[in-house]
Short mmCIF file of C-alpha atoms and ligand atoms in Angstrom, two decimals:
data_model
loop_
_atom_site.label_atom_id
_atom_site.label_comp_id
_atom_site.label_asym_id
_atom_site.label_seq_id
_atom_site.Cartn_x
_atom_site.Cartn_y
_atom_site.Cartn_z
CA UNK A 1 77.02 196.75 17.62
CA UNK A 2 75.22 194.66 20.19
CA UNK A 3 76.61 195.01 23.72
CA UNK A 4 77.33 192.04 26.00
CA UNK A 5 74.64 193.37 28.37
CA UNK A 6 72.09 193.40 25.57
CA UNK A 7 72.99 189.80 24.66
CA UNK A 8 72.69 188.73 28.30
CA UNK A 9 69.27 190.33 28.54
CA UNK A 10 68.12 188.63 25.34
CA UNK A 11 69.40 185.24 26.53
CA UNK A 12 67.54 185.72 29.81
CA UNK A 13 64.39 186.66 27.90
CA UNK A 14 64.65 183.38 25.96
CA UNK A 15 65.04 181.42 29.20
CA UNK A 16 61.97 183.29 30.54
CA UNK A 17 59.88 182.04 27.63
CA UNK A 18 59.82 185.33 25.71
CA UNK A 19 60.42 185.98 22.00
CA UNK A 20 63.72 187.42 20.76
CA UNK A 21 64.36 188.42 17.15
CA UNK A 22 67.99 187.95 16.14
CA UNK A 23 70.16 188.16 13.04
CA UNK A 24 71.54 185.11 11.27
CA UNK A 25 73.64 184.99 8.09
CA UNK A 26 70.46 184.28 6.07
CA UNK A 27 67.53 186.32 7.44
CA UNK A 28 66.40 187.54 10.88
CA UNK A 29 64.84 184.82 13.03
CA UNK A 30 62.06 185.00 15.63
CA UNK A 31 63.45 182.88 18.45
CA UNK A 32 62.02 181.07 21.44
CA UNK A 33 63.34 178.38 23.79
CA UNK A 34 62.91 175.21 21.73
CA UNK A 35 62.44 173.05 24.82
CA UNK A 36 59.51 175.19 26.05
CA UNK A 37 56.26 174.45 24.20
CA UNK A 38 54.46 177.45 25.72
CA UNK A 39 57.22 179.78 24.51
CA UNK A 40 57.09 178.27 21.02
CA UNK A 41 53.32 178.74 20.90
CA UNK A 42 54.04 182.49 21.08
CA UNK A 43 56.03 182.25 17.83
CA UNK A 44 53.00 180.91 15.97
CA UNK A 45 50.76 183.57 17.55
CA UNK A 46 53.13 186.46 16.79
CA UNK A 47 53.56 185.44 13.14
CA UNK A 48 49.99 184.36 12.55
CA UNK A 49 51.47 181.06 11.44
CA UNK A 50 49.41 177.85 11.29
CA UNK A 51 50.45 175.14 13.76
CA UNK A 52 50.85 172.73 10.84
CA UNK A 53 54.12 174.44 9.84
CA UNK A 54 57.21 173.08 11.64
CA UNK A 55 60.00 175.27 13.05
CA UNK A 56 63.77 174.99 12.61
CA UNK A 57 65.76 174.43 15.81
CA UNK A 58 68.94 176.52 15.94
CA UNK A 59 71.98 175.31 17.84
CA UNK A 60 75.32 176.91 18.66
CA UNK A 61 78.69 175.35 17.95
CA UNK A 62 79.62 172.81 20.69
CA UNK A 63 78.47 174.15 24.06
CA UNK A 64 81.35 172.44 25.80
CA UNK A 65 84.14 173.32 23.35
CA UNK A 66 83.03 176.02 20.87
CA UNK A 67 86.17 175.50 18.81
CA UNK A 68 85.45 171.83 18.18
CA UNK A 69 84.00 171.39 14.71
CA UNK A 70 84.34 167.62 14.62
CA UNK A 71 80.99 166.43 13.20
CA UNK A 72 81.05 163.36 15.44
CA UNK A 73 81.29 165.54 18.51
CA UNK A 74 78.50 167.79 17.22
CA UNK A 75 76.18 164.82 16.60
CA UNK A 76 77.03 163.38 20.03
CA UNK A 77 76.20 166.66 21.71
CA UNK A 78 72.92 167.06 19.80
CA UNK A 79 72.03 163.55 20.93
CA UNK A 80 73.03 164.08 24.55
CA UNK A 81 71.15 167.37 24.79
CA UNK A 82 67.96 165.67 23.58
CA UNK A 83 67.61 167.72 20.39
CA UNK A 84 67.96 164.69 18.14
CA UNK A 85 67.65 160.94 18.63
CA UNK A 86 71.10 159.87 17.49
CA UNK A 87 70.49 156.17 18.19
CA UNK A 88 67.65 156.17 15.69
CA UNK A 89 69.93 157.13 12.79
CA UNK A 90 71.39 154.14 10.88
CA UNK A 91 75.20 154.13 10.60
CA UNK A 92 75.28 154.69 6.84
CA UNK A 93 73.00 157.73 7.22
CA UNK A 94 75.21 159.10 10.00
CA UNK A 95 78.13 159.04 7.59
CA UNK A 96 76.25 161.24 5.12
CA UNK A 97 75.10 163.63 7.85
CA UNK A 98 78.64 163.92 9.22
CA UNK A 99 79.92 164.86 5.77
CA UNK A 100 77.26 167.54 5.38
CA UNK A 101 77.87 168.93 8.87
CA UNK A 102 81.61 168.92 8.29
CA UNK A 103 81.28 170.85 5.03
CA UNK A 104 78.38 173.20 5.79
CA UNK A 105 78.04 173.89 9.52
CA UNK A 106 77.96 176.53 10.78
CA UNK A 107 76.09 177.80 7.73
CA UNK A 108 72.86 178.00 5.73
CA UNK A 109 72.05 174.27 5.60
CA UNK A 110 69.16 172.88 7.66
CA UNK A 111 69.15 169.11 8.16
CA UNK A 112 66.44 166.72 9.31
CA UNK A 113 67.02 164.32 12.23
CA UNK A 114 64.87 161.96 14.27
CA UNK A 115 63.32 164.22 16.95
CA UNK A 116 64.99 164.19 20.37
CA UNK A 117 63.04 163.81 23.61
CA UNK A 118 63.46 167.47 24.63
CA UNK A 119 61.87 168.85 21.46
CA UNK A 120 58.10 169.28 21.79
CA UNK A 121 55.94 167.93 18.96
CA UNK A 122 54.62 171.47 18.50
CA UNK A 123 57.96 172.39 16.88
CA UNK A 124 57.88 169.58 14.35
CA UNK A 125 54.14 170.01 13.71
CA UNK A 126 53.66 166.47 14.90
CA UNK A 127 56.33 164.95 12.66
CA UNK A 128 58.93 162.53 13.96
CA UNK A 129 61.74 164.51 12.31
CA UNK A 130 63.16 167.77 13.58
CA UNK A 131 64.93 170.34 11.37
CA UNK A 132 68.19 171.61 12.88
CA UNK A 133 70.62 174.28 11.80
CA UNK A 134 73.77 175.91 13.17
CA UNK A 135 73.83 179.52 11.98
CA UNK A 136 77.11 181.13 10.91
CA UNK A 137 76.53 184.41 12.68
CA UNK A 138 78.40 185.63 15.74
CA UNK A 139 75.33 187.20 17.40
CA UNK A 140 73.11 184.18 16.78
CA UNK A 141 75.80 181.84 18.12
CA UNK A 142 76.45 183.94 21.23
CA UNK A 143 72.74 184.29 21.95
CA UNK A 144 72.09 180.54 21.71
CA UNK A 145 75.19 179.71 23.77
CA UNK A 146 74.32 182.25 26.48
CA UNK A 147 70.70 181.09 26.62
CA UNK A 148 71.98 177.56 27.10
CA UNK A 149 69.02 176.11 25.19
CA UNK A 150 68.35 175.27 21.54
CA UNK A 151 66.38 178.07 19.88
CA UNK A 152 63.36 177.49 17.64
CA UNK A 153 63.16 180.23 15.03
CA UNK A 154 61.25 180.84 11.83
CA UNK A 155 61.98 183.94 9.77
CA UNK A 156 60.78 186.98 11.76
CA UNK A 157 58.04 188.13 9.38
CA UNK A 158 54.26 187.93 9.37
CA UNK A 159 53.23 184.57 7.93
CA UNK A 160 53.39 184.57 4.12
CA UNK A 161 55.12 187.95 3.93
CA UNK A 162 58.61 188.77 2.66
CA UNK A 163 61.36 187.58 5.05
CA UNK A 164 63.26 190.23 7.05
CA UNK A 165 66.89 191.01 6.26
CA UNK A 166 67.11 194.01 8.62
CA UNK A 167 65.91 194.70 12.17
CA UNK A 168 63.64 197.43 10.77
CA UNK A 169 61.88 194.81 8.61
CA UNK A 170 61.19 192.86 11.82
CA UNK A 171 59.84 195.97 13.55
CA UNK A 172 57.66 196.76 10.54
CA UNK A 173 56.13 193.25 10.54
CA UNK A 174 55.97 192.28 14.20
CA UNK A 175 56.31 195.54 16.19
CA UNK A 176 55.69 194.92 19.89
CA UNK A 177 54.76 191.26 19.37
CA UNK A 178 58.44 190.56 19.99
CA UNK A 179 60.10 191.40 23.33
CA UNK A 180 63.62 192.13 22.05
CA UNK A 181 65.06 192.73 18.57
CA UNK A 182 68.84 192.38 18.32
CA UNK A 183 69.93 194.74 15.54
CA UNK A 184 73.17 193.80 13.80
CA UNK A 185 72.51 195.45 10.46
CA UNK A 186 71.56 193.78 7.16
CA UNK A 187 72.10 190.02 6.84
CA UNK A 188 74.84 188.64 4.58
CA UNK A 189 73.12 186.01 2.44
CA UNK A 190 69.62 187.45 2.34
CA UNK A 191 67.63 184.31 1.57
CA UNK A 192 66.87 181.40 3.89
CA UNK A 193 68.82 178.21 4.49
CA UNK A 194 68.53 175.18 2.25
CA UNK A 195 66.48 172.41 3.89
CA UNK A 196 67.72 168.89 3.21
CA UNK A 197 66.26 165.54 4.20
CA UNK A 198 69.38 163.34 4.21
CA UNK A 199 67.62 160.66 6.25
CA UNK A 200 66.37 159.42 2.88
CA UNK A 201 68.63 158.07 0.17
CA UNK A 202 69.18 159.75 -2.16
CA UNK A 203 68.64 162.88 -0.03
CA UNK A 204 65.69 165.15 -0.80
CA UNK A 205 66.18 168.89 -1.08
CA UNK A 206 63.04 170.31 0.54
CA UNK A 207 63.89 173.98 0.06
CA UNK A 208 66.42 175.72 -2.17
CA UNK A 209 68.52 178.12 -0.11
CA UNK A 210 71.92 179.43 0.90
CA UNK A 211 73.83 176.21 0.12
CA UNK A 212 73.43 175.39 -3.55
CA UNK A 213 72.10 172.09 -4.84
CA UNK A 214 75.35 171.65 -6.81
CA UNK A 215 77.41 171.97 -3.63
CA UNK A 216 75.20 169.52 -1.73
CA UNK A 217 75.54 167.02 -4.57
CA UNK A 218 79.33 167.33 -4.50
CA UNK A 219 79.34 166.69 -0.75
CA UNK A 220 77.03 163.66 -0.78
CA UNK A 221 78.53 162.37 -4.03
CA UNK A 222 75.29 161.93 -5.91
CA UNK A 223 72.31 163.75 -7.39
CA UNK A 224 69.73 164.81 -4.80
CA UNK A 225 66.02 164.66 -5.44
CA UNK A 226 63.56 167.48 -5.04
CA UNK A 227 59.99 166.99 -3.91
CA UNK A 228 56.81 168.38 -5.42
CA UNK A 229 57.03 171.03 -2.67
CA UNK A 230 60.54 172.11 -3.67
CA UNK A 231 59.52 173.01 -7.19
CA UNK A 232 56.41 175.17 -7.15
CA UNK A 233 53.91 174.57 -9.89
CA UNK A 234 54.21 170.83 -9.41
CA UNK A 235 52.65 171.05 -6.01
CA UNK A 236 49.90 168.82 -4.70
CA UNK A 237 48.47 168.18 -1.27
CA UNK A 238 49.61 169.57 2.05
CA UNK A 239 52.53 171.93 2.25
CA UNK A 240 54.86 173.32 4.90
CA UNK A 241 55.94 176.98 4.91
CA UNK A 242 58.62 177.80 2.43
CA UNK A 243 57.06 174.98 0.49
CA UNK A 244 53.78 176.77 0.10
CA UNK A 245 53.10 177.85 -3.41
CA UNK A 246 52.44 181.41 -2.21
CA UNK A 247 54.99 182.74 0.27
CA UNK A 248 57.58 185.49 0.66
CA UNK A 249 55.06 187.89 -0.91
CA UNK A 250 55.14 191.68 -1.04
CA UNK A 251 51.84 193.60 -0.85
CA UNK A 252 52.12 194.61 -4.49
CA UNK A 253 51.41 192.08 -7.22
CA UNK A 254 54.72 190.68 -8.44
CA UNK A 255 55.07 189.76 -12.11
CA UNK A 256 58.13 187.88 -13.37
CA UNK A 257 59.12 188.67 -16.95
CA UNK A 258 61.19 186.39 -19.16
CA UNK A 259 63.27 189.12 -20.79
CA UNK A 260 63.69 192.91 -20.88
CA UNK A 261 61.40 193.09 -23.91
CA UNK A 262 58.52 191.45 -22.01
CA UNK A 263 59.23 193.64 -19.02
CA UNK A 264 58.99 196.82 -21.08
CA UNK A 265 55.69 195.66 -22.60
CA UNK A 266 54.31 194.75 -19.15
CA UNK A 267 55.37 198.17 -17.90
CA UNK A 268 53.21 199.81 -20.57
CA UNK A 269 50.25 197.46 -20.00
CA UNK A 270 50.22 197.83 -16.21
CA UNK A 271 50.79 201.60 -16.41
CA UNK A 272 47.82 201.93 -18.77
CA UNK A 273 45.71 200.05 -16.22
CA UNK A 274 46.51 202.76 -13.70
CA UNK A 275 49.05 200.77 -11.70
CA UNK A 276 52.03 202.34 -10.03
CA UNK A 277 54.76 200.03 -11.31
CA UNK A 278 57.99 199.35 -9.43
CA UNK A 279 60.94 197.71 -11.18
CA UNK A 280 63.24 195.21 -9.47
CA UNK A 281 66.29 195.29 -11.73
CA UNK A 282 69.85 194.06 -11.98
CA UNK A 283 72.46 196.75 -12.50
CA UNK A 284 72.92 195.48 -16.07
CA UNK A 285 69.41 196.67 -16.95
CA UNK A 286 69.37 199.78 -14.80
CA UNK A 287 70.15 202.13 -17.67
CA UNK A 288 67.46 200.62 -19.92
CA UNK A 289 64.71 202.25 -17.90
CA UNK A 290 64.39 205.98 -17.37
CA UNK A 291 64.94 207.40 -13.92
CA UNK A 292 61.34 208.54 -13.58
CA UNK A 293 60.41 204.89 -12.98
CA UNK A 294 60.46 203.55 -9.44
CA UNK A 295 63.48 201.25 -9.51
CA UNK A 296 65.32 199.07 -7.04
CA UNK A 297 68.67 197.69 -8.11
CA UNK A 298 69.53 194.27 -6.70
CA UNK A 299 73.07 194.01 -8.11
CA UNK A 300 74.25 191.66 -10.83
CA UNK A 301 75.68 188.42 -9.48
CA UNK A 302 73.52 185.89 -7.65
CA UNK A 303 75.09 186.71 -4.29
CA UNK A 304 74.12 190.38 -4.39
CA UNK A 305 70.71 189.58 -5.84
CA UNK A 306 70.00 187.19 -2.97
CA UNK A 307 71.23 189.76 -0.45
CA UNK A 308 69.03 192.56 -1.86
CA UNK A 309 65.92 190.70 -3.03
CA UNK A 310 63.70 190.98 0.06
CA UNK A 311 64.79 194.54 0.88
CA UNK A 312 63.97 195.44 -2.73
CA UNK A 313 60.46 193.96 -2.57
CA UNK A 314 59.81 195.78 0.71
CA UNK A 315 61.24 199.07 -0.58
CA UNK A 316 59.07 198.98 -3.72
CA UNK A 317 56.05 198.24 -1.53
CA UNK A 318 56.89 201.23 0.67
CA UNK A 319 57.27 203.42 -2.42
CA UNK A 320 53.60 202.70 -3.11
CA UNK A 321 54.01 200.29 -6.02
CA UNK A 322 50.87 198.29 -6.74
CA UNK A 323 52.68 196.12 -9.29
CA UNK A 324 56.33 195.02 -9.18
CA UNK A 325 58.07 193.74 -12.32
CA UNK A 326 61.17 191.57 -12.07
CA UNK A 327 63.26 189.63 -14.56
CA UNK A 328 63.47 185.84 -14.45
CA UNK A 329 66.66 184.45 -12.88
CA UNK A 330 68.61 181.49 -14.22
CA UNK A 331 68.12 178.46 -11.95
CA UNK A 332 71.76 177.55 -11.41
CA UNK A 333 73.74 177.90 -8.19
CA UNK A 334 72.17 180.41 -5.81
CA UNK A 335 69.92 181.41 -8.73
CA UNK A 336 67.73 178.37 -7.98
CA UNK A 337 66.84 179.80 -4.57
CA UNK A 338 66.32 183.32 -5.93
CA UNK A 339 64.07 182.06 -8.76
CA UNK A 340 62.16 179.94 -6.24
CA UNK A 341 61.49 182.90 -3.91
CA UNK A 342 60.47 185.12 -6.85
CA UNK A 343 58.09 182.49 -8.14
CA UNK A 344 56.43 181.98 -4.75
CA UNK A 345 56.26 185.73 -4.11
CA UNK A 346 54.51 186.08 -7.46
CA UNK A 347 52.10 183.16 -6.97
O1 TXA B 1 67.56 180.58 7.08
C1 TXA B 1 66.63 180.08 7.71
O2 TXA B 1 66.36 178.87 7.66
C2 TXA B 1 65.80 181.01 8.61
C3 TXA B 1 66.69 181.54 9.73
C4 TXA B 1 65.94 182.34 10.75
O3 TXA B 1 67.39 180.47 10.32
N1 TXA B 1 64.65 180.32 9.13
C5 TXA B 1 63.59 180.01 8.37
O4 TXA B 1 62.56 179.39 9.05
O5 TXA B 1 63.53 180.26 7.19
P1 TXA B 1 61.08 179.25 8.43
O6 TXA B 1 60.23 178.76 9.54
O7 TXA B 1 60.69 180.54 7.82
O8 TXA B 1 61.23 178.12 7.38
C6 TXA B 1 61.45 176.79 7.85
C7 TXA B 1 61.48 175.80 6.72
C8 TXA B 1 60.12 175.56 6.14
O9 TXA B 1 60.24 175.35 4.76
C9 TXA B 1 59.67 174.30 6.87
O10 TXA B 1 58.71 173.60 6.17
C10 TXA B 1 60.96 173.54 6.97
O11 TXA B 1 61.94 174.53 7.20
N2 TXA B 1 60.92 172.62 8.11
C11 TXA B 1 61.03 172.90 9.41
N3 TXA B 1 60.91 171.80 10.17
C12 TXA B 1 60.73 170.78 9.33
C13 TXA B 1 60.53 169.38 9.49
N4 TXA B 1 60.51 168.81 10.70
N5 TXA B 1 60.36 168.62 8.39
C14 TXA B 1 60.39 169.19 7.16
N6 TXA B 1 60.57 170.51 6.94
C15 TXA B 1 60.73 171.29 8.00
MG1 MG B 2 59.79 181.93 6.64
#
């Protein structure tokens, strides 16, 4: 449990331009005052992240009336606080954004908006659009509200490494590069938010994540597109993080196998090469492999797999695995985001 005093201290640290790691429903974030370019520079330094990769700005539910969830009021407030440029959004696009906000905020959906005057270009990596999300986590919401500023936050890991789902993961990656780490236990969803560009029509899903493509399509009432960056393997040209072909990677080499038969064969091949092989398995396949293998069980349904994926990769790393074998995941529902992270971690 995080005490009110601890939260106050963390909020003050944010106002002072320092870095605070905090839990969200997806993964732990590395936060800084989004209106303070110098503070945000520290995020890039601490993570070793290139300045070409834009940051998500996190906002709390209505500063004035936290209980108000009216999407109109939320958009108005984002406009008035200078996070977004509301005037620059055409009316028909506002209707789509309101629907998405109504259905998914607070929650794991990040939306693009025309950048507001208070958001430094450093955050958007020079782009005219800013990514905004309202996390569905009590601690994140309280922290942002107490700080009284929007909070820029990438996942709190070293650049390119597996995202953190516990405070210990943050300590392991960033140590004393971060002033305060708010520890509220493991995160619920376990993989990052979906990133959607609904300024375009049809909207473009830039990153698979906590809100499924199917759900987004139901809300907007039509099929969304994906970009070359969304689907790795098709990628060309410049990329942003989370859209990089290689990302979310453990230290061990990750190999994705199409079926248990392939996995067993790979286990023999890699073992013969002298590798210490770790297995990332669903509970359904747990019994197929003897207990003398290093195993991490991620559960069976997509929800538990998402929740346990990053902890599993880190645990197998810590157990000294030099190769990790995992089974392919079906790309439906949350499975699309899990398969995406596996593929990038294996790239
Ligand atoms: O769940 C999450 O989104 C977590 C938690 C902490 O909120 N944050 C997170 O941030 O995953 P990060 O920096 O690791 O990933 C941000 C993603 C990247 O894919 C980035 O390219 C995209 O959001 N993004 C950020 N700003 C953007 C922009 N202006 N235009 C397009 N994509 C943007
Ligand atoms: Mg990240």
